[in-house]
mmCIF file of C-alpha atoms and ligand atoms in Angstrom:
data_model
loop_
_atom_site.group_PDB
_atom_site.id
_atom_site.type_symbol
_atom_site.label_atom_id
_atom_site.label_comp_id
_atom_site.label_asym_id
_atom_site.label_seq_id
_atom_site.Cartn_x
_atom_site.Cartn_y
_atom_site.Cartn_z
ATOM 1 C CA UNK A 1 2.360 5.016 -24.625
ATOM 2 C CA UNK A 2 5.109 2.637 -23.661
ATOM 3 C CA UNK A 3 4.384 0.081 -26.355
ATOM 4 C CA UNK A 4 7.163 -0.803 -28.741
ATOM 5 C CA UNK A 5 6.679 -3.194 -31.638
ATOM 6 C CA UNK A 6 10.030 -4.960 -31.101
ATOM 7 C CA UNK A 7 8.886 -6.227 -27.693
ATOM 8 C CA UNK A 8 6.742 -8.921 -29.230
ATOM 9 C CA UNK A 9 7.922 -12.529 -29.196
ATOM 10 C CA UNK A 10 6.830 -14.948 -31.919
ATOM 11 C CA UNK A 11 7.425 -18.646 -32.270
ATOM 12 C CA UNK A 12 7.213 -20.636 -35.478
ATOM 13 C CA UNK A 13 4.249 -22.822 -34.615
ATOM 14 C CA UNK A 14 0.684 -21.571 -35.052
ATOM 15 C CA UNK A 15 -1.320 -20.641 -31.967
ATOM 16 C CA UNK A 16 -3.669 -23.335 -30.741
ATOM 17 C CA UNK A 17 -7.346 -22.476 -30.983
ATOM 18 C CA UNK A 18 -8.410 -23.791 -27.613
ATOM 19 C CA UNK A 19 -11.383 -22.108 -25.999
ATOM 20 C CA UNK A 20 -10.408 -21.546 -22.403
ATOM 21 C CA UNK A 21 -12.140 -19.915 -19.465
ATOM 22 C CA UNK A 22 -11.041 -16.289 -19.210
ATOM 23 C CA UNK A 23 -8.231 -15.936 -16.729
ATOM 24 C CA UNK A 24 -6.469 -13.354 -14.601
ATOM 25 C CA UNK A 25 -2.782 -13.222 -13.639
ATOM 26 C CA UNK A 26 -1.959 -11.119 -10.567
ATOM 27 C CA UNK A 27 1.611 -10.003 -9.877
ATOM 28 C CA UNK A 28 3.272 -8.004 -7.108
ATOM 29 C CA UNK A 29 6.332 -6.139 -8.441
ATOM 30 C CA UNK A 30 9.446 -4.965 -6.612
ATOM 31 C CA UNK A 31 9.480 -7.492 -3.796
ATOM 32 C CA UNK A 32 12.489 -6.215 -1.813
ATOM 33 C CA UNK A 33 13.284 -5.497 1.830
ATOM 34 C CA UNK A 34 13.323 -1.792 0.800
ATOM 35 C CA UNK A 35 9.506 -1.996 0.460
ATOM 36 C CA UNK A 36 8.721 -4.314 3.382
ATOM 37 C CA UNK A 37 5.973 -2.153 4.949
ATOM 38 C CA UNK A 38 4.212 -1.540 1.626
ATOM 39 C CA UNK A 39 4.432 -5.234 0.697
ATOM 40 C CA UNK A 40 2.713 -6.103 3.997
ATOM 41 C CA UNK A 41 -0.146 -3.775 3.003
ATOM 42 C CA UNK A 42 -0.288 -5.373 -0.442
ATOM 43 C CA UNK A 43 -0.585 -8.802 1.147
ATOM 44 C CA UNK A 44 -3.407 -7.620 3.395
ATOM 45 C CA UNK A 45 -5.382 -6.533 0.338
ATOM 46 C CA UNK A 46 -4.649 -9.728 -1.621
ATOM 47 C CA UNK A 47 -5.738 -11.836 1.378
ATOM 48 C CA UNK A 48 -8.899 -9.761 1.894
ATOM 49 C CA UNK A 49 -9.804 -10.149 -1.783
ATOM 50 C CA UNK A 50 -9.282 -13.907 -1.607
ATOM 51 C CA UNK A 51 -6.891 -14.019 -4.547
ATOM 52 C CA UNK A 52 -5.602 -17.620 -4.881
ATOM 53 C CA UNK A 53 -2.325 -17.115 -6.813
ATOM 54 C CA UNK A 54 0.137 -14.243 -6.994
ATOM 55 C CA UNK A 55 3.476 -13.910 -8.791
ATOM 56 C CA UNK A 56 6.047 -12.141 -6.574
ATOM 57 C CA UNK A 57 8.686 -10.245 -8.541
ATOM 58 C CA UNK A 58 11.857 -10.382 -6.467
ATOM 59 C CA UNK A 59 14.596 -7.731 -6.791
ATOM 60 C CA UNK A 60 17.949 -9.073 -5.462
ATOM 61 C CA UNK A 61 19.474 -5.690 -4.535
ATOM 62 C CA UNK A 62 17.044 -2.820 -5.050
ATOM 63 C CA UNK A 63 18.957 0.292 -6.198
ATOM 64 C CA UNK A 64 22.132 -1.298 -4.828
ATOM 65 C CA UNK A 65 21.064 -0.656 -1.252
ATOM 66 C CA UNK A 66 18.814 -3.571 -0.227
ATOM 67 C CA UNK A 67 20.602 -6.952 -0.730
ATOM 68 C CA UNK A 68 17.746 -9.349 -0.056
ATOM 69 C CA UNK A 69 19.985 -12.427 0.190
ATOM 70 C CA UNK A 70 21.821 -10.845 3.165
ATOM 71 C CA UNK A 71 18.613 -10.132 5.123
ATOM 72 C CA UNK A 72 17.540 -13.096 7.291
ATOM 73 C CA UNK A 73 14.317 -11.381 8.419
ATOM 74 C CA UNK A 74 13.332 -10.802 4.788
ATOM 75 C CA UNK A 75 14.162 -14.422 3.885
ATOM 76 C CA UNK A 76 11.942 -15.622 6.748
ATOM 77 C CA UNK A 77 9.147 -13.347 5.482
ATOM 78 C CA UNK A 78 9.579 -14.729 1.929
ATOM 79 C CA UNK A 79 9.251 -18.321 3.202
ATOM 80 C CA UNK A 80 6.284 -17.681 5.485
ATOM 81 C CA UNK A 81 2.876 -19.219 4.865
ATOM 82 C CA UNK A 82 0.250 -17.199 2.997
ATOM 83 C CA UNK A 83 -3.434 -17.722 2.190
ATOM 84 C CA UNK A 84 -2.525 -17.699 -1.508
ATOM 85 C CA UNK A 85 0.067 -19.521 -3.628
ATOM 86 C CA UNK A 86 3.175 -17.531 -4.513
ATOM 87 C CA UNK A 87 5.160 -18.007 -7.699
ATOM 88 C CA UNK A 88 8.630 -16.480 -7.356
ATOM 89 C CA UNK A 89 9.924 -14.545 -10.352
ATOM 90 C CA UNK A 90 13.223 -12.720 -10.733
ATOM 91 C CA UNK A 91 12.755 -9.011 -11.524
ATOM 92 C CA UNK A 92 16.043 -7.447 -12.579
ATOM 93 C CA UNK A 93 18.964 -7.236 -10.180
ATOM 94 C CA UNK A 94 19.265 -3.608 -9.078
ATOM 95 C CA UNK A 95 16.057 -2.338 -10.720
ATOM 96 C CA UNK A 96 18.115 0.690 -11.723
ATOM 97 C CA UNK A 97 19.862 1.335 -14.963
ATOM 98 C CA UNK A 98 23.554 1.947 -14.398
ATOM 99 C CA UNK A 99 24.718 4.689 -16.718
ATOM 100 C CA UNK A 100 27.318 3.543 -19.171
ATOM 101 C CA UNK A 101 30.469 5.644 -19.600
ATOM 102 C CA UNK A 102 30.237 8.257 -22.362
ATOM 103 C CA UNK A 103 30.836 6.614 -25.746
ATOM 104 C CA UNK A 104 30.145 3.111 -24.460
ATOM 105 C CA UNK A 105 26.640 2.850 -25.964
ATOM 106 C CA UNK A 106 26.830 0.210 -28.688
ATOM 107 C CA UNK A 107 24.579 -0.562 -31.591
ATOM 108 C CA UNK A 108 23.003 1.546 -34.239
ATOM 109 C CA UNK A 109 22.525 5.245 -33.534
ATOM 110 C CA UNK A 110 18.740 5.009 -33.968
ATOM 111 C CA UNK A 111 18.549 2.162 -31.464
ATOM 112 C CA UNK A 112 20.720 4.107 -29.007
ATOM 113 C CA UNK A 113 18.374 7.088 -29.291
ATOM 114 C CA UNK A 114 15.335 4.827 -28.908
ATOM 115 C CA UNK A 115 16.794 3.324 -25.787
ATOM 116 C CA UNK A 116 17.610 6.751 -24.416
ATOM 117 C CA UNK A 117 14.036 7.889 -25.038
ATOM 118 C CA UNK A 118 12.624 4.739 -23.477
ATOM 119 C CA UNK A 119 14.787 4.935 -20.369
ATOM 120 C CA UNK A 120 14.294 8.644 -19.866
ATOM 121 C CA UNK A 121 10.574 9.037 -20.463
ATOM 122 C CA UNK A 122 9.093 5.607 -19.878
ATOM 123 C CA UNK A 123 10.934 4.142 -16.944
ATOM 124 C CA UNK A 124 12.258 6.937 -14.727
ATOM 125 C CA UNK A 125 15.673 5.337 -15.187
ATOM 126 C CA UNK A 126 14.539 1.849 -14.087
ATOM 127 C CA UNK A 127 14.895 0.014 -17.429
ATOM 128 C CA UNK A 128 17.790 -2.013 -16.063
ATOM 129 C CA UNK A 129 17.724 -4.759 -18.697
ATOM 130 C CA UNK A 130 17.208 -2.538 -21.722
ATOM 131 C CA UNK A 131 20.911 -2.222 -22.562
ATOM 132 C CA UNK A 132 22.504 -5.172 -20.723
ATOM 133 C CA UNK A 133 23.517 -7.874 -23.207
ATOM 134 C CA UNK A 134 25.895 -10.742 -23.904
ATOM 135 C CA UNK A 135 28.077 -12.002 -21.036
ATOM 136 C CA UNK A 136 26.965 -9.135 -18.734
ATOM 137 C CA UNK A 137 23.341 -10.171 -19.153
ATOM 138 C CA UNK A 138 24.114 -13.820 -18.475
ATOM 139 C CA UNK A 139 26.171 -12.908 -15.357
ATOM 140 C CA UNK A 140 23.505 -10.620 -13.956
ATOM 141 C CA UNK A 141 20.760 -13.208 -14.491
ATOM 142 C CA UNK A 142 22.915 -15.924 -12.855
ATOM 143 C CA UNK A 143 23.606 -13.682 -9.831
ATOM 144 C CA UNK A 144 19.904 -12.878 -9.554
ATOM 145 C CA UNK A 145 18.894 -16.513 -9.731
ATOM 146 C CA UNK A 146 21.424 -17.376 -7.004
ATOM 147 C CA UNK A 147 20.083 -14.569 -4.787
ATOM 148 C CA UNK A 148 16.427 -15.571 -5.249
ATOM 149 C CA UNK A 149 17.179 -19.241 -4.698
ATOM 150 C CA UNK A 150 19.139 -18.543 -1.507
ATOM 151 C CA UNK A 151 16.454 -16.245 -0.108
ATOM 152 C CA UNK A 152 13.245 -18.113 -1.014
ATOM 153 C CA UNK A 153 14.546 -21.675 -1.069
ATOM 154 C CA UNK A 154 13.508 -22.356 -4.662
ATOM 155 C CA UNK A 155 14.615 -21.378 -8.151
ATOM 156 C CA UNK A 156 12.678 -18.621 -10.015
ATOM 157 C CA UNK A 157 9.771 -19.797 -12.158
ATOM 158 C CA UNK A 158 10.163 -16.751 -14.412
ATOM 159 C CA UNK A 159 11.892 -13.477 -15.117
ATOM 160 C CA UNK A 160 10.262 -10.085 -15.728
ATOM 161 C CA UNK A 161 12.612 -7.230 -16.711
ATOM 162 C CA UNK A 162 12.009 -3.966 -14.796
ATOM 163 C CA UNK A 163 9.525 -1.731 -16.634
ATOM 164 C CA UNK A 164 9.054 -4.724 -19.046
ATOM 165 C CA UNK A 165 11.983 -3.409 -21.034
ATOM 166 C CA UNK A 166 14.628 -5.760 -22.450
ATOM 167 C CA UNK A 167 16.436 -6.518 -25.710
ATOM 168 C CA UNK A 168 16.812 -9.452 -28.121
ATOM 169 C CA UNK A 169 19.446 -11.168 -25.949
ATOM 170 C CA UNK A 170 17.052 -11.827 -23.070
ATOM 171 C CA UNK A 171 15.049 -14.791 -24.441
ATOM 172 C CA UNK A 172 18.077 -16.907 -25.458
ATOM 173 C CA UNK A 173 19.739 -16.183 -22.078
ATOM 174 C CA UNK A 174 16.620 -17.262 -20.203
ATOM 175 C CA UNK A 175 16.405 -20.420 -22.302
ATOM 176 C CA UNK A 176 20.048 -21.259 -21.534
ATOM 177 C CA UNK A 177 19.377 -20.771 -17.792
ATOM 178 C CA UNK A 178 16.197 -22.850 -17.808
ATOM 179 C CA UNK A 179 13.888 -20.006 -16.729
ATOM 180 C CA UNK A 180 10.434 -20.945 -17.956
ATOM 181 C CA UNK A 181 8.287 -17.797 -18.066
ATOM 182 C CA UNK A 182 8.754 -14.183 -19.063
ATOM 183 C CA UNK A 183 6.526 -11.346 -20.232
ATOM 184 C CA UNK A 184 6.609 -7.998 -21.982
ATOM 185 C CA UNK A 185 4.104 -5.179 -22.395
ATOM 186 C CA UNK A 186 1.928 -7.292 -24.674
ATOM 187 C CA UNK A 187 2.425 -10.952 -23.939
ATOM 188 C CA UNK A 188 3.108 -13.740 -21.481
ATOM 189 C CA UNK A 189 5.753 -16.141 -22.830
ATOM 190 C CA UNK A 190 6.268 -19.827 -21.900
ATOM 191 C CA UNK A 191 9.780 -20.626 -23.095
ATOM 192 C CA UNK A 192 9.505 -24.350 -22.339
ATOM 193 C CA UNK A 193 6.353 -24.746 -24.411
ATOM 194 C CA UNK A 194 7.587 -22.083 -26.903
ATOM 195 C CA UNK A 195 4.283 -20.278 -26.729
ATOM 196 C CA UNK A 196 3.487 -16.602 -26.416
ATOM 197 C CA UNK A 197 -0.024 -15.379 -25.616
ATOM 198 C CA UNK A 198 -1.395 -11.849 -25.789
ATOM 199 C CA UNK A 199 -2.263 -10.544 -22.326
ATOM 200 C CA UNK A 200 -3.003 -6.852 -21.730
ATOM 201 C CA UNK A 201 -1.779 -5.528 -18.400
ATOM 202 C CA UNK A 202 -3.499 -3.132 -16.006
ATOM 203 C CA UNK A 203 -1.124 -1.229 -13.741
ATOM 204 C CA UNK A 204 -1.132 1.958 -11.665
ATOM 205 C CA UNK A 205 1.329 4.855 -11.522
ATOM 206 C CA UNK A 206 1.795 6.371 -8.097
ATOM 207 C CA UNK A 207 4.584 8.940 -8.500
ATOM 208 C CA UNK A 208 2.444 12.072 -8.885
ATOM 209 C CA UNK A 209 -1.176 13.128 -8.269
ATOM 210 C CA UNK A 210 -1.755 13.486 -12.030
ATOM 211 C CA UNK A 211 -0.470 9.977 -12.736
ATOM 212 C CA UNK A 212 -2.539 8.522 -9.893
ATOM 213 C CA UNK A 213 -5.718 10.115 -11.225
ATOM 214 C CA UNK A 214 -5.092 9.059 -14.835
ATOM 215 C CA UNK A 215 -4.191 5.506 -13.874
ATOM 216 C CA UNK A 216 -7.438 5.140 -11.867
ATOM 217 C CA UNK A 217 -9.428 6.348 -14.883
ATOM 218 C CA UNK A 218 -7.482 4.087 -17.191
ATOM 219 C CA UNK A 219 -7.964 1.030 -14.937
ATOM 220 C CA UNK A 220 -11.719 1.654 -14.832
ATOM 221 C CA UNK A 221 -11.808 1.816 -18.661
ATOM 222 C CA UNK A 222 -9.509 -1.173 -19.187
ATOM 223 C CA UNK A 223 -11.382 -3.541 -16.892
ATOM 224 C CA UNK A 224 -14.465 -2.965 -19.086
ATOM 225 C CA UNK A 225 -12.595 -2.896 -22.372
ATOM 226 C CA UNK A 226 -10.967 -6.279 -21.793
ATOM 227 C CA UNK A 227 -13.992 -8.133 -20.456
ATOM 228 C CA UNK A 228 -13.862 -10.650 -23.309
ATOM 229 C CA UNK A 229 -10.089 -10.931 -23.516
ATOM 230 C CA UNK A 230 -9.020 -14.523 -22.589
ATOM 231 C CA UNK A 231 -6.061 -13.472 -20.418
ATOM 232 C CA UNK A 232 -5.645 -10.200 -18.501
ATOM 233 C CA UNK A 233 -2.819 -9.258 -16.136
ATOM 234 C CA UNK A 234 -2.983 -6.997 -13.087
ATOM 235 C CA UNK A 235 0.432 -5.719 -11.918
ATOM 236 C CA UNK A 236 0.710 -4.117 -8.483
ATOM 237 C CA UNK A 237 3.598 -2.006 -7.209
ATOM 238 C CA UNK A 238 4.543 -1.252 -3.574
ATOM 239 C CA UNK A 239 4.101 2.497 -4.141
ATOM 240 C CA UNK A 240 0.376 1.897 -4.947
ATOM 241 C CA UNK A 241 -0.205 1.005 -1.313
ATOM 242 C CA UNK A 242 0.712 4.495 -0.062
ATOM 243 C CA UNK A 243 -2.470 5.846 -1.698
ATOM 244 C CA UNK A 244 -5.931 4.712 -0.505
ATOM 245 C CA UNK A 245 -7.565 5.808 -3.794
ATOM 246 C CA UNK A 246 -5.247 3.535 -5.720
ATOM 247 C CA UNK A 247 -5.864 0.633 -3.316
ATOM 248 C CA UNK A 248 -9.595 1.152 -3.855
ATOM 249 C CA UNK A 249 -9.104 1.151 -7.642
ATOM 250 C CA UNK A 250 -7.033 -2.034 -7.430
ATOM 251 C CA UNK A 251 -9.708 -3.784 -5.334
ATOM 252 C CA UNK A 252 -12.485 -2.727 -7.707
ATOM 253 C CA UNK A 253 -10.468 -3.818 -10.730
ATOM 254 C CA UNK A 254 -9.637 -7.273 -9.385
ATOM 255 C CA UNK A 255 -13.239 -7.784 -8.245
ATOM 256 C CA UNK A 256 -14.649 -6.672 -11.606
ATOM 257 C CA UNK A 257 -12.271 -8.905 -13.560
ATOM 258 C CA UNK A 258 -13.071 -11.887 -11.379
ATOM 259 C CA UNK A 259 -16.766 -11.594 -12.195
ATOM 260 C CA UNK A 260 -16.138 -13.714 -15.304
ATOM 261 C CA UNK A 261 -12.612 -15.075 -14.917
ATOM 262 C CA UNK A 262 -10.530 -17.155 -12.566
ATOM 263 C CA UNK A 263 -7.192 -16.224 -11.050
ATOM 264 C CA UNK A 264 -4.444 -18.557 -12.326
ATOM 265 C CA UNK A 265 -0.675 -19.034 -12.072
ATOM 266 C CA UNK A 266 1.613 -18.629 -15.059
ATOM 267 C CA UNK A 267 1.337 -22.297 -16.016
ATOM 268 C CA UNK A 268 -2.478 -22.127 -15.934
ATOM 269 C CA UNK A 269 -3.119 -20.533 -19.289
ATOM 270 C CA UNK A 270 -1.851 -23.654 -21.092
ATOM 271 C CA UNK A 271 -4.964 -25.527 -19.983
HETATM 272 ZN ZN1 ZN B 301 9.616 -3.190 -11.052
#
């Protein structure tokens, strides 16, 4: 699986023991002009299901060939009215890991190998923020925030690294830039409140028939397994909407989860 222990964020204070109504966070990944037609299909489904809040994960320049901030039609689409509330999150910059020159990989050898394994087998080369650090990380985040703000008309409420892969420099950089929310494979993190909460995520893989079948089976198991979990995430990707069986699995999953939980925004789980 894609889980790595070092992803987890912990803050010094103990978790509060509030009993809250079980909740569901819905996000739409890879919001870019490159996926405009698929995103329209995703919105049709979300509207039909009556979902009240969705986080849109904006990619400023998908694979270096879709600069969203230079696309007036896309900006108009981003700002258009929807039957649900949208929270805009930044989601990488290129959503593609740029290969470093040979010999440029820094850090311990074991960590370099771990990163290579993660980026090769877990992300199909899309772990953009896995190895970006220091000034480069700060610059890329600042450029992304500027792009999102120009396109949508408001600053990002959060940042989610592509494939949920990042490194230890990300949290301090987000804190410096005043970005409130982030998440990893295991948790949702509120940097303003300095709280991290466990939140399993259900997602679908669309790249091959085998992955599509296994992700449908997994989603059916997970939506039962996590019935009692206080906070569950559902993460949708544009590629899901090319496959009617996946769309059906998404609809069933969101419906099943909503049987005992409400859809919230990222600030809602503090309640
Ligand atoms: Zn993504």
